[in-house]
Amino acid sequence: MNTLFWSSLVWITPVVLLLCSYITGDLLHMLFKAENGIAAKILSGFTTLLCLFHIISLPFMYNEWPFLSLYWLFLSAVIAICIAYCLLSFLKKRIPLKADILALKESILDTAKNRWWQYLILLAAVALIIWQCSMVIVHVSYNVDDNFYIAESVTFLSRNIMMNTLPASGMEGSVFPATYLLVSWEAFLAVLSKLFLTEPAILCHSIIPVFLILLHYMVLYMIGREFGKDRSFLFLLFGAFLNLVSGPSTYDSGAFLILRIWQGKAVLANLFLPLLLYVFIRIIKAKKLSLPNIFYLFAILLASQAASTVGTYLAPVLYAVYALAFLIIVRKWKEFFKLFIPAAGITPFVLWKIYLLISAGSLDSLSEGTGVNARSFYELATRYFGWNLAPLFLILAIVILSIRFKEEKEKENPLRFFFLISTAVLIVLFINPFTMPYVESYITGVGVYWRVFWLLQTNIVIAAGFSTLCLLPAKKLLQSALVVFISFVLLVSGHNIFLDEDVYESFDNPQKVSADTIKIADAIEEDVSAKDIDLTEEEIRKLMQNSVVLMPRDLSRELRQYKDISLIYYVYISNNYMEYQTKYEYSRLNALYNSLYKYQNITPDYVRREVKFLGINYVAIPADKEKAMADSLPEDFELICNGSDYKLYKTNIE
């Protein structure tokens, strides 16, 4: 491992984030009697911090202002929050964390109630969570989207400007896609990278997943408590099991949690949508909407939009469905109309986003979307659920939660029909083969319709139903037997993600990119630095940004995650290249790419002419094809990097 990795501040990132989130949440509690409890304060605090960052970053993203100004402005805001918290705590003579830690301890003891098997359940749940965190620290699951998302953070840091270049390419004159405008999650990660003196690839592949996975399970724990403190540990255990066995599908929210939680859409699916569910469970049980809950709902909706463009439509849709369920169950119009306040607050942000999409013509291309190439609802459903028993378990869980049990005779359970109503509305309006053409044409886009399945919150509903089922028998022995049996059924019904050899990769470097990628990037940096020994770091960075590289797609997915070097041919080029280059230039680039990497008979003169026309400074050639291509490469091409799988040539064009 790189010694800089261990000597940097990167490993304290989750601790500092948890502390800052707690301080913000506790400050909200002191000022407005907001969410109480250590987990609740951390979650409300993090959501508020992301909202604050999003609001501050909006003019920077829209006007392409300097990133460093955004960094210092947000850092000043966080410091101001910490100072205000310390002063208020001093004036109120309260010791931070002490009361919440004691309350958490009492909560754990109260849940167990001298039942030794509850401690075993808690230990098993904690062990699963630690295992999941350790796996994402040691390994990485690559997704082509990182070629865009992590590269976006790299670009912000390197160029000190917001959203003026296509992150996947970095080419001068490339256009930042309108779909991702006003999404601040990658800028937030860039701020963390700068603050903790680390690279975005290290932060995303090794550090931030630990923090986000912990937040996810905090939400699960709090939801479990709302169903009854006696089932909170069970809820946590079943939730961890269900996330673990999402293996058959890479589209399930559990798979997104374990495979790529650093991406904004994964944060949406595993943090903000479950948080929305948690708040609605709270207000349905209380049968009223308090001012802190109104603010919290607004914060969740805005944070969803900050995390991903997907949050611009998924979060409001789920909010509307839950609001309808609230009205049907609570039957208080006054409280229902209060739900319009968070919706009204988020509306200007949504309309701004829609305006930008319309201006760029992006809404017109929804029907031409990319992603999962499935043309039937059945195929999409089977891809999402991955051939496991999740749909059957979902139905069974809803039935269990809808049954009126003996202990509820005197006092009706307000949550009894909540999942039945919300799931039914979602299926009738959005998740069925009849409305699918309209939903994907006007809301989600073709190819990514499967994301509406996230709205079902399948794993959470199953965990709620099965944890309820386990505690139905009066005898503890039967309860324990049910826990063991259901845990076994969950494990064998799905597929452990960690058992897939082709899903996770291991690397010897903290960035978790291939050794050849590092060698090639470092070789380019050394080459541009050699032009003048008096070059400053800023000048070297500029020269690297202007260095144009042609390499195979499988290698290009990693380069811009590591260094800000321009790629002329990259993943998804067919969807984006036309936006900033002529069809003639693209046709010539595509012909050169196919000639070089599909090993057609070409002459050195052809390669030299096309490389010069396209302005390519470096060309990567597979090592095992170097001899076969020896007669095709011009003599003035200079070998500057001799990697194990790829060789890098400098073209020496004028």
XYZ file of C-alpha atoms in Angstrom:
654
model
C 0.000 0.000 0.000
C 1.059 3.586 -0.649
C 2.507 5.109 2.534
C 0.728 8.365 1.765
C -2.505 6.459 2.118
C -1.738 5.522 5.688
C -0.170 8.833 6.676
C -3.017 11.022 5.382
C -6.087 12.066 7.314
C -8.257 9.801 5.208
C -8.930 7.173 7.864
C -10.479 9.658 10.277
C -12.989 10.750 7.622
C -15.893 8.537 8.831
C -15.283 9.591 12.455
C -15.213 13.306 11.599
C -18.304 12.964 9.404
C -20.178 11.153 12.174
C -19.118 13.810 14.683
C -20.074 16.766 12.453
C -23.396 15.113 11.628
C -24.084 14.511 15.322
C -23.194 18.110 16.225
C -25.567 19.446 13.551
C -28.360 17.079 14.591
C -27.901 17.824 18.302
C -27.923 21.558 17.574
C -31.238 21.144 15.738
C -32.554 19.203 18.732
C -31.523 21.940 21.178
C -33.009 24.714 19.052
C -36.176 23.096 17.697
C -36.683 19.875 19.689
C -35.913 17.920 16.534
C -34.986 14.216 16.291
C -33.715 12.698 19.552
C -31.284 9.806 20.037
C -27.724 9.479 18.794
C -28.579 7.679 15.532
C -31.475 10.023 14.773
C -29.302 13.086 15.400
C -26.514 11.789 13.150
C -28.962 11.124 10.316
C -30.831 14.414 10.614
C -27.507 16.239 10.946
C -25.979 14.649 7.847
C -29.147 15.301 5.835
C -29.115 18.945 6.949
C -25.413 19.363 6.127
C -25.922 17.950 2.627
C -28.910 20.271 2.119
C -26.861 23.243 3.279
C -24.059 22.268 0.910
C -26.508 21.829 -1.949
C -28.065 25.256 -1.446
C -24.635 26.908 -1.242
C -23.359 25.032 -4.295
C -26.314 25.758 -6.612
C -25.064 29.163 -7.877
C -21.551 27.719 -8.211
C -22.801 24.838 -10.355
C -25.095 26.997 -12.466
C -22.581 29.803 -13.084
C -19.484 27.550 -13.256
C -17.822 29.430 -10.401
C -14.510 28.322 -8.804
C -14.640 25.161 -6.723
C -12.211 26.521 -4.113
C -14.621 29.336 -3.241
C -17.355 26.761 -2.652
C -14.967 24.711 -0.512
C -14.059 27.580 1.808
C -17.629 28.859 2.013
C -19.015 25.476 3.074
C -16.127 24.837 5.466
C -16.805 28.206 7.091
C -20.485 27.273 7.479
C -19.587 23.963 9.176
C -17.120 25.707 11.507
C -19.825 28.249 12.386
C -22.226 25.394 13.230
C -19.618 23.753 15.484
C -18.877 27.046 17.273
C -22.598 27.706 17.798
C -23.032 24.182 19.154
C -20.148 24.526 21.616
C -21.416 27.896 22.865
C -24.976 26.649 23.303
C -23.806 23.483 25.060
C -21.681 25.601 27.411
C -24.558 27.960 28.192
C -26.908 25.041 28.879
C -24.203 23.237 30.886
C -24.676 20.000 29.003
C -22.017 17.453 28.070
C -22.277 16.466 24.383
C -22.859 12.772 23.623
C -23.044 11.706 27.285
C -26.843 11.636 27.553
C -27.274 10.043 24.118
C -24.725 7.297 24.802
C -26.453 6.471 28.091
C -29.831 6.477 26.329
C -28.502 4.098 23.657
C -27.166 1.759 26.340
C -30.523 1.778 28.148
C -32.314 1.174 24.847
C -30.184 -1.908 24.132
C -30.722 -3.269 27.650
C -34.441 -2.536 27.464
C -34.739 -4.368 24.138
C -32.976 -7.445 25.476
C -34.961 -7.591 28.764
C -32.813 -10.425 30.099
C -33.449 -12.468 26.940
C -30.020 -13.792 26.072
C -30.965 -14.594 22.468
C -31.622 -10.890 21.791
C -27.935 -10.250 22.505
C -27.018 -13.023 20.083
C -29.217 -11.430 17.416
C -27.570 -8.038 17.995
C -24.092 -9.562 17.820
C -24.973 -11.411 14.612
C -26.329 -8.203 13.039
C -23.258 -6.209 14.072
C -20.975 -8.962 12.741
C -22.724 -8.883 9.347
C -22.461 -5.086 9.185
C -18.760 -5.145 10.106
C -18.150 -7.843 7.497
C -19.869 -5.786 4.809
C -17.824 -2.702 5.769
C -14.562 -4.672 5.781
C -15.279 -6.132 2.339
C -15.738 -2.714 0.752
C -12.538 -1.490 2.434
C -10.433 -4.352 1.093
C -12.093 -4.932 -2.297
C -13.903 -2.895 -4.917
C -16.696 -3.625 -7.356
C -16.139 -1.709 -10.571
C -18.939 -0.021 -12.432
C -18.552 1.933 -15.657
C -20.422 4.870 -14.097
C -17.341 5.607 -11.976
C -15.759 6.751 -15.221
C -18.126 9.713 -14.840
C -18.858 10.183 -11.126
C -15.403 9.857 -9.546
C -13.882 11.612 -12.563
C -16.268 14.502 -11.850
C -14.803 14.968 -8.368
C -11.290 14.702 -9.825
C -12.129 17.386 -12.396
C -13.502 19.803 -9.780
C -10.339 19.472 -7.713
C -7.945 19.693 -10.644
C -9.535 22.495 -12.663
C -11.121 24.525 -9.851
C -14.280 25.088 -11.848
C -17.767 23.628 -11.623
C -19.487 21.607 -14.317
C -17.990 22.974 -17.527
C -16.375 19.781 -18.867
C -17.603 16.265 -19.554
C -15.980 14.299 -16.662
C -15.683 11.034 -18.594
C -13.528 12.750 -21.212
C -12.025 16.004 -19.921
C -11.503 17.137 -23.517
C -11.441 20.876 -24.106
C -14.784 21.981 -25.509
C -16.704 18.996 -24.137
C -20.098 19.746 -22.631
C -21.237 18.806 -19.143
C -24.470 16.767 -19.591
C -27.619 18.643 -18.562
C -28.934 15.497 -16.851
C -26.341 15.890 -14.103
C -26.567 19.664 -13.658
C -27.440 20.870 -10.132
C -26.471 17.502 -8.613
C -24.004 18.351 -5.858
C -23.048 14.922 -4.457
C -19.812 14.612 -6.456
C -18.859 18.177 -5.471
C -19.496 17.204 -1.840
C -17.125 14.250 -2.244
C -14.553 16.579 -3.803
C -14.801 18.833 -0.731
C -14.180 15.824 1.527
C -11.223 14.743 -0.617
C -9.611 18.168 -0.316
C -10.402 18.474 3.381
C -8.851 15.109 4.262
C -5.935 15.392 1.807
C -6.818 12.336 -0.222
C -7.804 11.416 -3.754
C -11.457 10.922 -4.758
C -10.726 7.339 -5.861
C -9.384 6.456 -2.396
C -12.253 8.222 -0.660
C -14.942 6.540 -2.762
C -13.466 3.058 -3.020
C -12.339 2.608 0.582
C -13.533 5.247 3.046
C -16.921 6.836 2.367
C -18.650 3.418 1.935
C -18.011 2.662 5.623
C -19.719 5.883 6.701
C -22.680 5.443 4.360
C -23.221 1.761 5.214
C -23.315 2.701 8.905
C -25.890 5.414 8.163
C -28.036 2.914 6.281
C -28.136 0.540 9.233
C -28.878 3.410 11.599
C -32.012 4.057 9.552
C -32.938 0.369 9.703
C -32.445 0.313 13.472
C -34.692 3.362 13.931
C -37.400 1.940 11.664
C -37.246 -1.312 13.618
C -37.732 0.612 16.876
C -40.879 2.203 15.466
C -42.366 -1.266 14.917
C -41.571 -2.195 18.507
C -38.408 -2.080 20.573
C -38.539 -5.860 21.010
C -38.012 -6.400 17.275
C -35.401 -3.711 16.478
C -32.462 -6.157 16.659
C -34.311 -8.696 14.530
C -35.159 -5.995 12.024
C -31.484 -5.047 11.816
C -30.401 -8.677 11.397
C -32.914 -9.470 8.644
C -32.067 -6.186 6.888
C -28.369 -7.125 6.891
C -29.188 -10.617 5.575
C -31.349 -9.225 2.778
C -28.652 -6.768 1.685
C -26.153 -9.594 1.676
C -28.197 -11.912 -0.555
C -29.014 -9.382 -3.269
C -26.458 -11.149 -5.455
C -28.649 -12.321 -8.341
C -29.400 -8.704 -9.214
C -27.050 -5.734 -9.411
C -30.073 -3.417 -9.555
C -31.538 -4.144 -6.113
C -30.975 -1.429 -3.505
C -29.064 -3.924 -1.351
C -26.643 -4.580 -4.204
C -26.185 -0.833 -4.669
C -25.409 -0.553 -0.942
C -22.627 -3.121 -0.994
C -21.319 -2.689 -4.540
C -21.299 1.097 -5.137
C -22.696 3.069 -2.218
C -20.411 6.031 -3.024
C -22.576 6.851 -6.045
C -25.320 9.387 -5.428
C -28.154 7.195 -6.690
C -27.084 4.463 -4.258
C -27.188 7.015 -1.424
C -30.695 7.943 -2.535
C -31.907 4.327 -2.587
C -30.303 3.281 0.696
C -30.445 6.411 2.821
C -32.912 9.092 1.782
C -35.786 6.905 0.569
C -35.645 4.800 3.784
C -35.422 8.043 5.801
C -38.572 9.252 4.079
C -40.270 6.024 5.136
C -39.031 6.473 8.721
C -40.435 10.000 9.050
C -43.824 8.972 7.628
C -43.990 6.036 10.045
C -43.357 8.528 12.868
C -46.018 11.013 11.794
C -48.584 8.275 11.122
C -48.065 6.911 14.631
C -48.300 10.434 16.079
C -51.250 11.264 13.770
C -49.900 14.783 13.395
C -47.134 16.729 11.716
C -44.815 18.832 13.886
C -42.642 21.726 12.697
C -39.390 19.697 13.040
C -40.956 16.918 10.940
C -41.961 19.441 8.265
C -38.372 20.692 8.104
C -37.003 17.129 8.101
C -39.235 16.105 5.194
C -38.107 19.143 3.216
C -34.472 18.345 4.007
C -34.866 14.726 2.843
C -36.486 15.789 -0.423
C -33.781 18.371 -1.125
C -30.981 15.974 -0.139
C -32.457 13.418 -2.562
C -32.107 15.913 -5.389
C -28.582 16.776 -4.226
C -27.601 13.099 -4.349
C -28.841 12.253 -7.825
C -31.018 13.406 -10.702
C -33.018 10.249 -9.979
C -33.996 11.854 -6.676
C -35.668 14.706 -8.541
C -38.518 12.376 -9.512
C -38.307 9.271 -7.297
C -38.377 11.070 -3.941
C -41.388 13.293 -4.814
C -43.271 10.284 -6.203
C -42.697 8.280 -3.014
C -43.539 11.346 -0.924
C -46.877 11.738 -2.703
C -47.710 8.040 -2.255
C -46.864 8.116 1.462
C -48.855 11.342 1.864
C -51.904 9.650 0.346
C -51.459 6.689 2.704
C -51.178 9.156 5.608
C -54.503 10.748 4.641
C -56.282 7.399 4.303
C -54.986 6.119 7.658
C -55.030 9.275 9.814
C -58.020 10.988 8.161
C -57.074 14.469 9.286
C -57.219 16.968 6.454
C -55.498 19.695 8.434
C -52.468 17.499 9.062
C -52.539 16.282 5.466
C -52.391 19.839 4.109
C -49.275 20.446 6.216
C -47.547 17.924 3.961
C -47.849 20.470 1.147
C -45.322 22.718 2.923
C -42.239 20.516 2.258
C -43.562 19.849 -1.248
C -43.911 23.576 -1.897
C -40.409 24.160 -0.551
C -38.841 21.663 -2.945
C -40.892 22.751 -5.991
C -38.628 25.672 -7.089
C -35.603 23.362 -7.093
C -37.453 20.747 -9.143
C -38.744 23.332 -11.616
C -35.246 24.768 -12.023
C -33.936 21.311 -12.829
C -36.754 20.654 -15.304
C -36.101 24.028 -16.963
C -32.437 23.149 -17.502
C -33.372 19.751 -18.926
C -35.891 21.318 -21.312
C -33.395 23.998 -22.367
C -30.825 21.336 -23.201
C -33.376 19.135 -24.970
C -32.730 16.295 -22.518
C -36.413 15.639 -21.832
C -36.970 15.000 -25.538
C -34.455 12.139 -25.390
C -36.090 10.242 -22.513
C -37.530 7.736 -24.942
C -34.032 7.134 -26.316
C -32.463 6.368 -22.936
C -29.648 3.965 -22.238
C -29.243 1.320 -19.585
C -30.928 -2.028 -19.205
C -32.004 -3.257 -22.611
C -35.233 -4.978 -21.627
C -38.419 -4.414 -23.533
C -40.938 -6.094 -21.215
C -42.052 -5.450 -17.675
C -41.540 -9.095 -16.787
C -37.933 -9.030 -17.963
C -37.211 -5.867 -15.979
C -38.832 -7.310 -12.855
C -36.852 -10.534 -13.074
C -33.629 -8.604 -13.641
C -34.326 -6.432 -10.623
C -35.325 -9.212 -8.223
C -32.751 -11.606 -9.667
C -34.839 -14.805 -9.706
C -34.952 -14.959 -5.879
C -38.064 -15.138 -3.685
C -38.156 -11.416 -2.859
C -41.570 -10.730 -4.523
C -43.149 -13.632 -2.640
C -41.526 -12.518 0.621
C -42.756 -8.962 -0.004
C -46.360 -10.119 -0.372
C -46.076 -12.348 2.687
C -44.587 -9.513 4.762
C -47.381 -7.109 3.785
C -49.989 -9.720 4.726
C -48.310 -10.280 8.117
C -48.135 -6.543 8.815
C -51.799 -6.088 7.823
C -53.172 -8.761 10.198
C -54.710 -7.528 13.429
C -53.150 -9.495 16.273
C -54.481 -10.090 19.768
C -52.296 -7.487 21.445
C -53.728 -4.830 19.113
C -57.398 -5.343 20.017
C -57.526 -2.543 22.574
C -55.466 -0.093 20.536
C -55.497 -0.170 16.760
C -52.047 -0.243 15.179
C -51.899 2.850 12.886
C -49.241 1.182 10.721
C -51.388 -1.861 10.085
C -52.371 -0.964 6.504
C -49.597 1.521 5.687
C -47.489 -0.854 3.570
C -50.561 -2.406 1.979
C -51.860 0.993 0.855
C -48.529 2.471 -0.273
C -47.480 -0.676 -2.141
C -50.876 -0.970 -3.833
C -50.775 2.663 -4.988
C -47.230 2.260 -6.327
C -48.160 -0.889 -8.245
C -51.370 0.553 -9.678
C -49.860 3.864 -10.789
C -46.226 3.130 -11.574
C -45.079 -0.476 -11.300
C -47.062 -2.513 -13.803
C -46.818 -3.405 -17.503
C -49.696 -1.089 -18.469
C -48.315 2.187 -17.092
C -44.675 1.268 -17.749
C -44.540 2.889 -21.258
C -45.811 6.202 -19.850
C -43.592 6.150 -16.753
C -40.417 5.463 -18.731
C -41.313 7.948 -21.457
C -42.235 10.883 -19.205
C -40.540 10.231 -15.841
C -37.640 7.778 -15.658
C -36.430 7.405 -19.227
C -36.130 4.179 -21.198
C -33.524 1.783 -19.877
C -33.689 2.906 -16.252
C -37.367 2.221 -15.541
C -36.248 -0.498 -13.100
C -35.354 2.230 -10.578
C -39.038 2.611 -9.700
C -38.731 -0.754 -7.939
C -36.656 1.057 -5.306
C -39.877 2.750 -4.221
C -41.219 -0.571 -2.926
C -38.460 -0.622 -0.256
C -38.609 -4.406 -0.559
C -35.890 -5.336 1.929
C -37.281 -3.038 4.634
C -40.847 -4.331 4.270
C -39.679 -7.959 4.344
C -37.540 -7.295 7.433
C -40.524 -5.653 9.157
C -42.897 -8.498 8.320
C -40.546 -11.321 9.237
C -39.398 -9.693 12.494
C -43.081 -9.373 13.430
C -43.695 -13.025 12.534
C -40.825 -14.225 14.734
C -42.299 -12.647 17.858
C -45.849 -13.958 17.410
C -45.444 -17.175 19.429
C -45.606 -16.732 23.196
C -42.880 -19.272 23.889
C -39.307 -18.029 23.577
C -38.145 -21.371 22.175
C -40.529 -21.052 19.239
C -39.429 -17.459 18.696
C -35.774 -18.521 18.568
C -36.605 -21.379 16.196
C -38.431 -18.997 13.863
C -35.463 -16.589 13.837
C -33.075 -19.399 12.869
C -35.466 -20.786 10.259
C -36.187 -17.424 8.586
C -32.493 -16.489 8.606
C -31.745 -19.774 6.853
C -34.523 -19.221 4.299
C -33.266 -15.711 3.527
C -29.709 -16.944 3.039
C -30.587 -19.811 0.705
C -33.264 -17.919 -1.249
C -30.850 -15.301 -2.549
C -27.198 -15.257 -3.466
C -24.324 -13.860 -1.396
C -22.778 -10.993 -3.337
C -19.372 -11.584 -1.797
C -19.224 -15.092 -3.264
C -19.183 -13.804 -6.848
C -15.574 -13.833 -8.001
C -16.326 -11.568 -10.965
C -18.047 -8.904 -8.835
C -15.201 -7.889 -6.517
C -11.622 -7.100 -7.430
C -8.556 -6.634 -5.253
C -5.745 -4.169 -5.924
C -2.360 -3.392 -4.389
C -2.945 0.366 -4.423
C -5.342 2.478 -2.321
C -7.007 4.004 -5.407
C -8.039 0.467 -6.404
C -7.229 0.927 -10.064
C -5.003 -1.273 -12.211
C -1.222 -0.974 -11.951
C -1.049 -0.119 -15.651
C -3.410 2.826 -15.163
C -1.113 4.265 -12.491
C 1.997 3.615 -14.585
C 0.488 5.266 -17.673
C -0.761 8.327 -15.769
C 2.531 8.732 -13.933
C 4.447 8.336 -17.204
C 2.399 11.136 -18.798
C 3.005 13.358 -15.765
C 6.741 12.654 -15.927
C 6.780 13.334 -19.659
C 5.043 16.729 -19.431
C 7.190 17.667 -16.432
C 10.347 16.997 -18.437
C 9.500 19.803 -20.879
C 10.762 22.414 -18.425
C 12.304 21.846 -15.006
C 10.920 25.190 -13.813
C 7.270 24.242 -14.327
C 5.009 24.812 -11.336
C 2.525 22.201 -10.099
C -0.300 24.232 -11.607
C 1.433 24.379 -14.991
C 2.104 20.621 -14.917
C -1.535 20.006 -14.064
C -2.599 22.151 -17.016
C -0.315 20.273 -19.396
C -1.727 16.951 -18.184
C -5.277 18.205 -18.690
C -4.410 19.121 -22.273
C -2.704 15.779 -22.943
C -5.011 13.704 -25.147
C -4.866 9.918 -24.748
C -6.339 7.127 -26.868
C -6.686 3.761 -25.135
C -9.021 0.738 -25.085
C -12.306 1.151 -23.232
C -11.508 -1.328 -20.473
C -8.468 0.752 -19.532
C -10.091 4.139 -20.098
C -12.698 3.510 -17.378
C -9.996 3.960 -14.721
C -7.674 6.690 -16.009
C -9.742 9.756 -15.110
C -10.572 8.335 -11.700
C -6.857 8.622 -10.973
C -5.623 11.720 -12.853
C -7.154 14.580 -14.823
C -5.925 13.563 -18.274
C -8.051 14.025 -21.391
C -9.549 10.917 -22.977
C -10.627 11.167 -26.582
C -12.346 7.760 -26.570
C -14.210 6.674 -23.450
C -17.152 4.706 -22.107
C -20.504 5.960 -23.440
C -18.739 7.967 -26.165
C -21.464 7.165 -28.685
C -23.994 8.966 -26.472
C -21.932 12.071 -25.709
C -19.363 12.647 -28.435
C -21.854 14.118 -30.875
C -22.646 16.871 -28.390
C -19.319 18.609 -28.935
C -17.706 17.159 -32.071
C -18.824 16.805 -35.658
C -20.001 13.488 -37.010
C -17.076 13.580 -39.424
C -14.530 13.805 -36.602
C -16.304 11.069 -34.672
C -16.355 8.764 -37.700
C -12.608 9.205 -38.170
C -11.938 8.612 -34.458
C -14.132 5.520 -34.458
C -12.351 4.172 -37.543
C -8.930 4.725 -35.939
C -10.060 3.085 -32.699
C -11.391 0.017 -34.498
C -8.267 -0.187 -36.652
C -5.913 -0.084 -33.665
C -7.790 -2.276 -31.221
C -9.535 -4.677 -33.553
C -6.218 -5.218 -35.303
C -7.089 -4.443 -38.880
C -4.387 -4.023 -41.522
C -3.354 -0.354 -41.346
C -0.271 1.602 -42.394
C 1.914 3.883 -40.259
C 1.052 6.793 -42.539
C -2.660 6.294 -41.827
C -2.080 6.168 -38.071
C 0.156 9.265 -38.122
C -2.330 11.221 -40.261
C -5.338 10.380 -38.078
C -3.478 10.931 -34.807
C -2.384 14.363 -36.003
C -5.863 15.264 -37.245
C -7.454 14.291 -33.928
C -4.706 15.847 -31.804
C -3.791 12.663 -29.920
C -0.622 12.912 -27.801
C -0.457 9.376 -26.402
C -1.655 5.958 -27.563
C -1.948 2.853 -25.348
C -1.417 -0.517 -27.052
C -2.128 -3.952 -25.490
C 1.187 -5.617 -24.656
C 0.201 -8.951 -26.177
C -0.523 -7.246 -29.530
C 2.590 -5.067 -29.647
C 4.522 -7.350 -31.995
C 1.548 -7.854 -34.291
C 1.146 -4.087 -34.572
C 4.827 -3.286 -34.954
C 4.453 -2.588 -38.674
C 1.396 -0.395 -38.124
C 2.881 2.132 -35.688
C 4.930 5.081 -37.027
C 8.655 5.004 -36.284
C 8.525 8.333 -34.453
C 6.125 6.913 -31.846
C 8.147 6.795 -28.612
C 7.602 4.095 -25.980
C 7.435 5.873 -22.591
C 5.626 3.297 -20.424
C 6.150 -0.449 -20.433
C 3.252 -1.870 -18.393
C 2.433 -5.514 -17.855
C -0.718 -5.415 -19.988
C -0.383 -2.137 -21.910
C 2.358 -0.081 -23.528
C 2.089 3.691 -23.819
C 3.501 5.494 -26.846
C 4.075 9.206 -27.200
C 2.998 10.273 -30.688
C 5.344 13.287 -30.943
C 2.868 15.204 -33.084
C 3.565 18.878 -33.638
